[in-house]
Amino acid sequence: MATEWSRVCAFGGLCLFGLGVCLCKMVLLGRRSLCYWVGMAFSLEERLQLGIHGLLPPCFITQDVQLLRVLKNYEMKKDDLDRYVFLMGLQERSEKLFYRVIMSDIERFMPIIYTPTVGLACQQYGLIFRRPRGLFITIHDRGHIATLLQNWPAKNVKAVCVTDGERILGLGDLGCNGMGIPVGKLALYTACGGVPPQQCLPVMLDVGTDNEALLQDPLYIGLRHKRVRGQAYDDLLDEFMKAVSDRYGMDCLIQFEDFANLNAFRLLSKYRNMYCTFNDDIQGTAAVAVAGLLAALRITGSKMCDHTIVFQGAGEAAMGIAELITMAMEKEGLSKEDSLKKIWMVDSKGLIVKGRDHLTHEKERFAHEHPQMRNLEDVVRELKPTALIGVAAVAGAFTEKIIRDMASFNQHPIIFALSNPTSKAECTAEQCYTFTEGRGIFASGSPFDPVTLPDGRTMHPGQGNNAYIFPGVGLGVTACAIRHITEDVFLTAAEALAHLVTEKDLSEGRLYPPLSSIREVSLELAVKIIEYAYEHGIATGLPEPSDKAAYVRSLVFTTDYDDFNVDLYRWPEDSMTLQSCKL
């Protein structure tokens, strides 16, 4: 017995010794990480107090000079994927400098950290993977998700973006490689909406992948088996939602991103009245599209209920947009039944009509009495819509004939090619403007360059980017602690966004404010949402702020470097590196 006890003591001593070595290494690594975090912007006093004097060159530089260095290095990168990797590395090393860079020219950097480059990054995620960012929860972690959440160092999380990677943009099942999407989305929560990054948590729910190429790829970072579906999948989602709300509160926002159509609708319906949640592909896309339509009405001089709208695609984005359009029509006085009759959908099997086989519940609502038609060109010629919206990720679906037909029976045809990434767009801005002789009203999901028309006008295509909506919604919802997000919140956001489009914007072809103003746009949307929430009794944050605009601005993230205190327990809470050093 004594012998056994001595073995236990010896083993315990080795464990304690090993733990001590690990702690020492973490402290040393933490000091070296500090050098990256703020770098040469540390003052001499701070370097001395933090024990990093001598670990940095002797020069002291400002964040402005650091920004200049980053921009010069950025310009040396040979392609967009390299630029993405460079910026993600900067985000790991120096979060505040990263956001200073992004916010210095949001129009330039958004296409790199978000669509379209993020799609390419997800396809190559195993190759470009450097350091993990976010929380990876697998199907095999059932029963332990609460413990995994405890491993995340930040305790005051207000916004979670989660994906299972099954329908990444228009690229399909990318499995665990889809983590680039929630990482990119939450970067825009901060850059565009001002939500502090330490309050954001990207999550990958890895249940496997049906993508054979990934399963055979030695660089793939996820589980190497087919997707788990059915009850096991549902149990994982139930446990995840409860664990997040238990740890971070019932007012913690959970944004669903890039789930397959069937799961997207089902999970939104299941959780929307239980948790503070929304699906960006359904509701965010809907709000930005409806905002574009509301702005377009000022060009056409009509009301929403005057329009007949055809969708190329009948998935989650189409259903979300259609639902919000009907709400806007009802607000104008049209009945729900008549509003639905204004909307037609075309899926992979053709026009959705009554009596067609195998229609889902969602599609059934938009099925009307009409002979079946397979071809979109025939549908457009037959129905003569005033607006055509593409959300099926079918590149080139809006042919020259379709666009010219739209122009033949509309003075200002509304043509929205909203599929992402750019390679999946239904048509280009140039095609729309050219084939409509400059009369088309165009919006896209990914950015297009300005188009100069033969008459000398230069049109700036409106980018119907969800980033106009979800950062402002996220900021507004978390600021007033909304616990259940209604569709009216998104209609409020759409109306507020459309209101911010100026006459000058419209004359230049813009249906949205310039991306350079997106921070102010997000703050305005947040204020409108907060006003709506308190007016309709869905805000739980008390007391109600008297000056809501000032209150919102008091919450937003700043890229200014903090003053440091050498007491480890009083270092800034927004540094994951510093938090790890608190051991």
Tab-separated table of N, CA, C and O in Angstrom, residues 15-101:
chain	number	residue	atom	x	y	z
A	15	CYS	N	3.381	15.845	-12.314
A	15	CYS	CA	2.305	16.635	-12.933
A	15	CYS	C	2.416	18.096	-12.515
A	15	CYS	O	2.275	19.004	-13.335
A	16	LEU	N	2.669	18.333	-11.218
A	16	LEU	CA	2.791	19.701	-10.738
A	16	LEU	C	3.995	20.390	-11.360
A	16	LEU	O	3.935	21.559	-11.745
A	17	PHE	N	5.110	19.628	-11.482
A	17	PHE	CA	6.298	20.194	-12.107
A	17	PHE	C	6.003	20.560	-13.567
A	17	PHE	O	6.347	21.637	-14.042
A	18	GLY	N	5.339	19.639	-14.267
A	18	GLY	CA	4.996	19.900	-15.658
A	18	GLY	C	4.075	21.099	-15.797
A	18	GLY	O	4.230	21.926	-16.692
A	19	LEU	N	3.109	21.226	-14.883
A	19	LEU	CA	2.196	22.361	-14.915
A	19	LEU	C	2.957	23.661	-14.694
A	19	LEU	O	2.717	24.669	-15.364
A	20	GLY	N	3.930	23.622	-13.772
A	20	GLY	CA	4.731	24.816	-13.513
A	20	GLY	C	5.516	25.240	-14.743
A	20	GLY	O	5.579	26.419	-15.079
A	21	VAL	N	6.108	24.270	-15.445
A	21	VAL	CA	6.851	24.582	-16.667
A	21	VAL	C	5.921	25.197	-17.707
A	21	VAL	O	6.250	26.196	-18.359
A	22	CYS	N	4.723	24.607	-17.852
A	22	CYS	CA	3.757	25.128	-18.824
A	22	CYS	C	3.358	26.554	-18.489
A	22	CYS	O	3.258	27.412	-19.370
A	23	LEU	N	3.135	26.821	-17.192
A	23	LEU	CA	2.749	28.171	-16.786
A	23	LEU	C	3.856	29.169	-17.085
A	23	LEU	O	3.604	30.281	-17.561
A	24	CYS	N	5.101	28.779	-16.816
A	24	CYS	CA	6.230	29.667	-17.103
A	24	CYS	C	6.304	29.961	-18.601
A	24	CYS	O	6.522	31.098	-19.010
A	25	LYS	N	6.118	28.918	-19.413
A	25	LYS	CA	6.149	29.122	-20.859
A	25	LYS	C	5.029	30.048	-21.302
A	25	LYS	O	5.215	30.894	-22.165
A	26	MET	N	3.852	29.896	-20.691
A	26	MET	CA	2.726	30.745	-21.075
A	26	MET	C	2.989	32.196	-20.736
A	26	MET	O	2.640	33.100	-21.494
A	27	VAL	N	3.627	32.438	-19.574
A	27	VAL	CA	3.954	33.816	-19.193
A	27	VAL	C	4.931	34.417	-20.193
A	27	VAL	O	4.779	35.549	-20.658
A	28	LEU	N	5.982	33.616	-20.563
A	28	LEU	CA	6.958	34.116	-21.525
A	28	LEU	C	6.316	34.375	-22.883
A	28	LEU	O	6.548	35.407	-23.515
A	29	LEU	N	5.489	33.422	-23.321
A	29	LEU	CA	4.805	33.603	-24.592
A	29	LEU	C	3.849	34.782	-24.536
A	29	LEU	O	3.677	35.515	-25.501
A	30	GLY	N	3.231	34.972	-23.358
A	30	GLY	CA	2.325	36.094	-23.198
A	30	GLY	C	3.054	37.420	-23.352
A	30	GLY	O	2.562	38.340	-23.989
A	31	ARG	N	4.261	37.517	-22.802
A	31	ARG	CA	5.030	38.758	-22.940
A	31	ARG	C	5.416	39.005	-24.389
A	31	ARG	O	5.358	40.119	-24.878
A	32	ARG	N	5.809	37.945	-25.075
A	32	ARG	CA	6.157	38.105	-26.491
A	32	ARG	C	4.914	38.480	-27.297
A	32	ARG	O	4.986	39.282	-28.222
A	33	SER	N	3.756	37.904	-26.932
A	33	SER	CA	2.521	38.242	-27.638
A	33	SER	C	2.154	39.700	-27.441
A	33	SER	O	1.586	40.336	-28.325
A	34	LEU	N	2.467	40.235	-26.254
A	34	LEU	CA	2.198	41.646	-25.995
A	34	LEU	C	2.908	42.534	-27.014
A	34	LEU	O	2.386	43.560	-27.442
A	35	CYS	N	4.103	42.129	-27.398
A	35	CYS	CA	4.872	42.922	-28.354
A	35	CYS	C	4.135	43.033	-29.682
A	35	CYS	O	4.197	44.055	-30.356
A	36	TYR	N	3.420	41.950	-30.050
A	36	TYR	CA	2.661	41.985	-31.295
A	36	TYR	C	1.373	42.786	-31.128
A	36	TYR	O	0.922	43.457	-32.041
A	37	TRP	N	0.780	42.674	-29.938
A	37	TRP	CA	-0.575	43.179	-29.756
A	37	TRP	C	-0.654	44.689	-29.972
A	37	TRP	O	-1.502	45.188	-30.681
A	38	VAL	N	0.215	45.446	-29.337
A	38	VAL	CA	0.265	46.893	-29.522
A	38	VAL	C	1.555	47.283	-30.223
A	38	VAL	O	1.655	48.324	-30.858
A	39	GLY	N	2.577	46.444	-30.115
A	39	GLY	CA	3.816	46.657	-30.834
A	39	GLY	C	4.561	47.896	-30.392
A	39	GLY	O	4.607	48.233	-29.208
A	40	MET	N	5.104	48.602	-31.350
A	40	MET	CA	5.978	49.734	-31.049
A	40	MET	C	5.212	50.972	-30.594
A	40	MET	O	5.801	52.030	-30.355
A	41	ALA	N	3.893	50.831	-30.438
A	41	ALA	CA	3.106	51.931	-29.873
A	41	ALA	C	3.203	51.979	-28.354
A	41	ALA	O	2.787	52.965	-27.741
A	42	PHE	N	3.752	50.934	-27.727
A	42	PHE	CA	3.977	50.970	-26.287
A	42	PHE	C	4.942	52.094	-25.939
A	42	PHE	O	5.980	52.272	-26.592
A	43	SER	N	4.626	52.849	-24.880
A	43	SER	CA	5.553	53.863	-24.383
A	43	SER	C	6.684	53.184	-23.620
A	43	SER	O	6.603	51.989	-23.290
A	44	LEU	N	7.722	53.933	-23.321
A	44	LEU	CA	8.834	53.378	-22.554
A	44	LEU	C	8.361	52.926	-21.186
A	44	LEU	O	8.751	51.843	-20.704
A	45	GLU	N	7.531	53.722	-20.548
A	45	GLU	CA	7.030	53.358	-19.218
A	45	GLU	C	6.254	52.048	-19.274
A	45	GLU	O	6.421	51.174	-18.410
A	46	GLU	N	5.401	51.899	-20.292
A	46	GLU	CA	4.617	50.667	-20.420
A	46	GLU	C	5.530	49.474	-20.680
A	46	GLU	O	5.318	48.381	-20.134
A	47	ARG	N	6.553	49.652	-21.485
A	47	ARG	CA	7.475	48.550	-21.777
A	47	ARG	C	8.193	48.102	-20.503
A	47	ARG	O	8.384	46.905	-20.272
A	48	LEU	N	8.586	49.075	-19.693
A	48	LEU	CA	9.268	48.744	-18.440
A	48	LEU	C	8.326	48.034	-17.472
A	48	LEU	O	8.689	47.031	-16.848
A	49	GLN	N	7.113	48.552	-17.340
A	49	GLN	CA	6.164	47.967	-16.402
A	49	GLN	C	5.731	46.555	-16.815
A	49	GLN	O	5.540	45.683	-15.963
A	50	LEU	N	5.591	46.336	-18.118
A	50	LEU	CA	5.117	45.041	-18.602
A	50	LEU	C	6.247	44.031	-18.791
A	50	LEU	O	6.002	42.884	-19.151
A	51	GLY	N	7.463	44.456	-18.573
A	51	GLY	CA	8.590	43.542	-18.690
A	51	GLY	C	8.919	43.176	-20.118
A	51	GLY	O	9.415	42.067	-20.387
A	52	ILE	N	8.680	44.089	-21.060
A	52	ILE	CA	8.977	43.796	-22.464
A	52	ILE	C	10.005	44.768	-23.029
A	52	ILE	O	10.237	44.779	-24.245
A	53	HIS	N	10.617	45.570	-22.155
A	53	HIS	CA	11.673	46.469	-22.625
A	53	HIS	C	12.836	45.642	-23.161
A	53	HIS	O	13.297	44.695	-22.528
A	54	GLY	N	13.270	45.971	-24.357
A	54	GLY	CA	14.324	45.200	-25.008
A	54	GLY	C	13.783	44.170	-25.977
A	54	GLY	O	14.527	43.667	-26.827
A	55	LEU	N	12.490	43.838	-25.847
A	55	LEU	CA	11.894	42.896	-26.781
A	55	LEU	C	11.343	43.595	-28.020
A	55	LEU	O	10.857	42.934	-28.941
A	56	LEU	N	11.399	44.922	-28.030
A	56	LEU	CA	10.942	45.719	-29.158
A	56	LEU	C	12.057	46.654	-29.609
A	56	LEU	O	12.911	47.034	-28.802
A	57	PRO	N	12.075	47.063	-30.861
A	57	PRO	CA	13.028	48.095	-31.294
A	57	PRO	C	12.830	49.364	-30.468
A	57	PRO	O	11.735	49.604	-29.929
A	58	PRO	N	13.826	50.209	-30.349
A	58	PRO	CA	13.746	51.367	-29.450
A	58	PRO	C	12.841	52.495	-29.944
A	58	PRO	O	12.518	53.400	-29.183
A	59	CYS	N	12.406	52.466	-31.204
A	59	CYS	CA	11.568	53.546	-31.740
A	59	CYS	C	10.151	53.442	-31.192
A	59	CYS	O	9.634	52.341	-30.953
A	60	PHE	N	9.508	54.591	-30.975
A	60	PHE	CA	8.119	54.643	-30.552
A	60	PHE	C	7.290	55.232	-31.700
A	60	PHE	O	7.592	56.331	-32.176
A	61	ILE	N	6.280	54.491	-32.155
A	61	ILE	CA	5.478	54.963	-33.288
A	61	ILE	C	4.002	54.969	-32.929
A	61	ILE	O	3.568	54.266	-32.012
A	62	THR	N	3.252	55.737	-33.663
A	62	THR	CA	1.817	55.850	-33.426
A	62	THR	C	1.062	54.796	-34.230
A	62	THR	O	1.606	54.143	-35.128
A	63	GLN	N	-0.226	54.661	-33.920
A	63	GLN	CA	-1.064	53.739	-34.670
A	63	GLN	C	-1.198	54.185	-36.130
A	63	GLN	O	-1.344	53.353	-37.026
A	64	ASP	N	-1.115	55.494	-36.372
A	64	ASP	CA	-1.172	55.993	-37.750
A	64	ASP	C	-0.021	55.441	-38.589
A	64	ASP	O	-0.202	55.071	-39.752
A	65	VAL	N	1.167	55.389	-37.991
A	65	VAL	CA	2.326	54.853	-38.707
A	65	VAL	C	2.177	53.346	-38.881
A	65	VAL	O	2.535	52.782	-39.924
A	66	GLN	N	1.634	52.667	-37.860
A	66	GLN	CA	1.383	51.232	-37.994
A	66	GLN	C	0.400	50.965	-39.137
A	66	GLN	O	0.579	50.012	-39.902
A	67	LEU	N	-0.610	51.812	-39.241
A	67	LEU	CA	-1.570	51.689	-40.336
A	67	LEU	C	-0.871	51.821	-41.683
A	67	LEU	O	-1.117	51.024	-42.602
A	68	LEU	N	0.021	52.781	-41.801
A	68	LEU	CA	0.761	52.980	-43.041
A	68	LEU	C	1.577	51.753	-43.387
A	68	LEU	O	1.618	51.312	-44.549
A	69	ARG	N	2.218	51.153	-42.390
A	69	ARG	CA	3.035	49.956	-42.640
A	69	ARG	C	2.157	48.803	-43.140
A	69	ARG	O	2.513	48.088	-44.087
A	70	VAL	N	0.997	48.625	-42.501
A	70	VAL	CA	0.093	47.554	-42.916
A	70	VAL	C	-0.364	47.762	-44.358
A	70	VAL	O	-0.364	46.834	-45.167
A	71	LEU	N	-0.741	48.978	-44.700
A	71	LEU	CA	-1.225	49.257	-46.044
A	71	LEU	C	-0.155	49.000	-47.100
A	71	LEU	O	-0.444	48.473	-48.186
A	72	LYS	N	1.078	49.367	-46.789
A	72	LYS	CA	2.164	49.132	-47.744
A	72	LYS	C	2.412	47.635	-47.925
A	72	LYS	O	2.669	47.155	-49.036
A	73	ASN	N	2.349	46.883	-46.841
A	73	ASN	CA	2.500	45.432	-46.951
A	73	ASN	C	1.321	44.813	-47.693
A	73	ASN	O	1.493	43.874	-48.489
A	74	TYR	N	0.142	45.327	-47.451
A	74	TYR	CA	-1.062	44.827	-48.108
A	74	TYR	C	-0.948	44.979	-49.629
A	74	TYR	O	-1.311	44.076	-50.387
A	75	GLU	N	-0.432	46.107	-50.062
A	75	GLU	CA	-0.308	46.383	-51.490
A	75	GLU	C	0.676	45.448	-52.186
A	75	GLU	O	0.637	45.283	-53.405
A	76	MET	N	1.544	44.813	-51.414
A	76	MET	CA	2.533	43.913	-51.996
A	76	MET	C	1.981	42.509	-52.244
A	76	MET	O	2.625	41.694	-52.911
A	77	LYS	N	0.790	42.210	-51.709
A	77	LYS	CA	0.219	40.866	-51.879
A	77	LYS	C	-0.259	40.682	-53.315
A	77	LYS	O	-0.810	41.592	-53.915
A	78	LYS	N	-0.083	39.481	-53.824
A	78	LYS	CA	-0.287	39.264	-55.261
A	78	LYS	C	-1.721	38.981	-55.653
A	78	LYS	O	-2.106	39.175	-56.805
A	79	ASP	N	-2.555	38.477	-54.709
A	79	ASP	CA	-3.950	38.211	-55.055
A	79	ASP	C	-4.817	38.347	-53.814
A	79	ASP	O	-4.327	38.546	-52.703
A	80	ASP	N	-6.136	38.235	-54.011
A	80	ASP	CA	-7.075	38.481	-52.918
A	80	ASP	C	-6.965	37.441	-51.806
A	80	ASP	O	-7.165	37.756	-50.629
A	81	LEU	N	-6.657	36.204	-52.144
A	81	LEU	CA	-6.522	35.186	-51.109
A	81	LEU	C	-5.329	35.502	-50.216
A	81	LEU	O	-5.407	35.358	-48.983
A	82	ASP	N	-4.220	35.938	-50.805
A	82	ASP	CA	-3.066	36.351	-50.007
A	82	ASP	C	-3.429	37.541	-49.113
A	82	ASP	O	-2.978	37.635	-47.969
A	83	ARG	N	-4.225	38.453	-49.655
A	83	ARG	CA	-4.647	39.615	-48.868
A	83	ARG	C	-5.526	39.181	-47.699
A	83	ARG	O	-5.429	39.720	-46.596
A	84	TYR	N	-6.385	38.206	-47.935
A	84	TYR	CA	-7.225	37.663	-46.863
A	84	TYR	C	-6.369	37.057	-45.754
A	84	TYR	O	-6.573	37.337	-44.564
A	85	VAL	N	-5.414	36.226	-46.142
A	85	VAL	CA	-4.540	35.582	-45.156
A	85	VAL	C	-3.762	36.634	-44.364
A	85	VAL	O	-3.612	36.531	-43.140
A	86	PHE	N	-3.293	37.653	-45.058
A	86	PHE	CA	-2.544	38.732	-44.402
A	86	PHE	C	-3.409	39.448	-43.373
A	86	PHE	O	-2.975	39.676	-42.231
A	87	LEU	N	-4.638	39.782	-43.737
A	87	LEU	CA	-5.513	40.505	-42.818
A	87	LEU	C	-5.935	39.635	-41.638
A	87	LEU	O	-6.036	40.116	-40.507
A	88	MET	N	-6.174	38.352	-41.878
A	88	MET	CA	-6.538	37.468	-40.771
A	88	MET	C	-5.366	37.298	-39.800
A	88	MET	O	-5.557	37.195	-38.589
A	89	GLY	N	-4.155	37.290	-40.337
A	89	GLY	CA	-2.982	37.245	-39.460
A	89	GLY	C	-2.878	38.491	-38.618
A	89	GLY	O	-2.527	38.438	-37.430
A	90	LEU	N	-3.176	39.630	-39.200
A	90	LEU	CA	-3.173	40.888	-38.448
A	90	LEU	C	-4.230	40.864	-37.367
A	90	LEU	O	-3.999	41.337	-36.240
A	91	GLN	N	-5.405	40.306	-37.659
A	91	GLN	CA	-6.463	40.223	-36.657
A	91	GLN	C	-6.015	39.403	-35.451
A	91	GLN	O	-6.344	39.729	-34.304
A	92	GLU	N	-5.242	38.359	-35.693
A	92	GLU	CA	-4.732	37.547	-34.590
A	92	GLU	C	-3.694	38.307	-33.764
A	92	GLU	O	-3.669	38.211	-32.537
A	93	ARG	N	-2.824	39.062	-34.441
A	93	ARG	CA	-1.721	39.730	-33.735
A	93	ARG	C	-2.162	41.004	-33.030
A	93	ARG	O	-1.747	41.264	-31.907
A	94	SER	N	-2.969	41.803	-33.727
A	94	SER	CA	-3.284	43.134	-33.206
A	94	SER	C	-4.703	43.497	-33.620
A	94	SER	O	-4.929	44.092	-34.669
A	95	GLU	N	-5.662	43.137	-32.781
A	95	GLU	CA	-7.069	43.260	-33.133
A	95	GLU	C	-7.481	44.705	-33.392
A	95	GLU	O	-8.202	45.017	-34.338
A	96	LYS	N	-7.006	45.619	-32.551
A	96	LYS	CA	-7.406	47.017	-32.723
A	96	LYS	C	-6.804	47.613	-33.989
A	96	LYS	O	-7.469	48.384	-34.695
A	97	LEU	N	-5.593	47.242	-34.311
A	97	LEU	CA	-4.989	47.719	-35.548
A	97	LEU	C	-5.719	47.130	-36.750
A	97	LEU	O	-5.929	47.813	-37.760
A	98	PHE	N	-6.116	45.864	-36.651
A	98	PHE	CA	-6.882	45.226	-37.715
A	98	PHE	C	-8.145	46.025	-38.025
A	98	PHE	O	-8.435	46.340	-39.192
A	99	TYR	N	-8.892	46.379	-37.000
A	99	TYR	CA	-10.134	47.113	-37.237
A	99	TYR	C	-9.860	48.552	-37.664
A	99	TYR	O	-10.645	49.131	-38.424
A	100	ARG	N	-8.756	49.119	-37.230
A	100	ARG	CA	-8.382	50.450	-37.720
A	100	ARG	C	-8.141	50.386	-39.237
A	100	ARG	O	-8.560	51.284	-39.984
A	101	VAL	N	-7.500	49.311	-39.682
A	101	VAL	CA	-7.240	49.141	-41.116
A	101	VAL	C	-8.551	48.981	-41.873
A	101	VAL	O	-8.795	49.656	-42.884
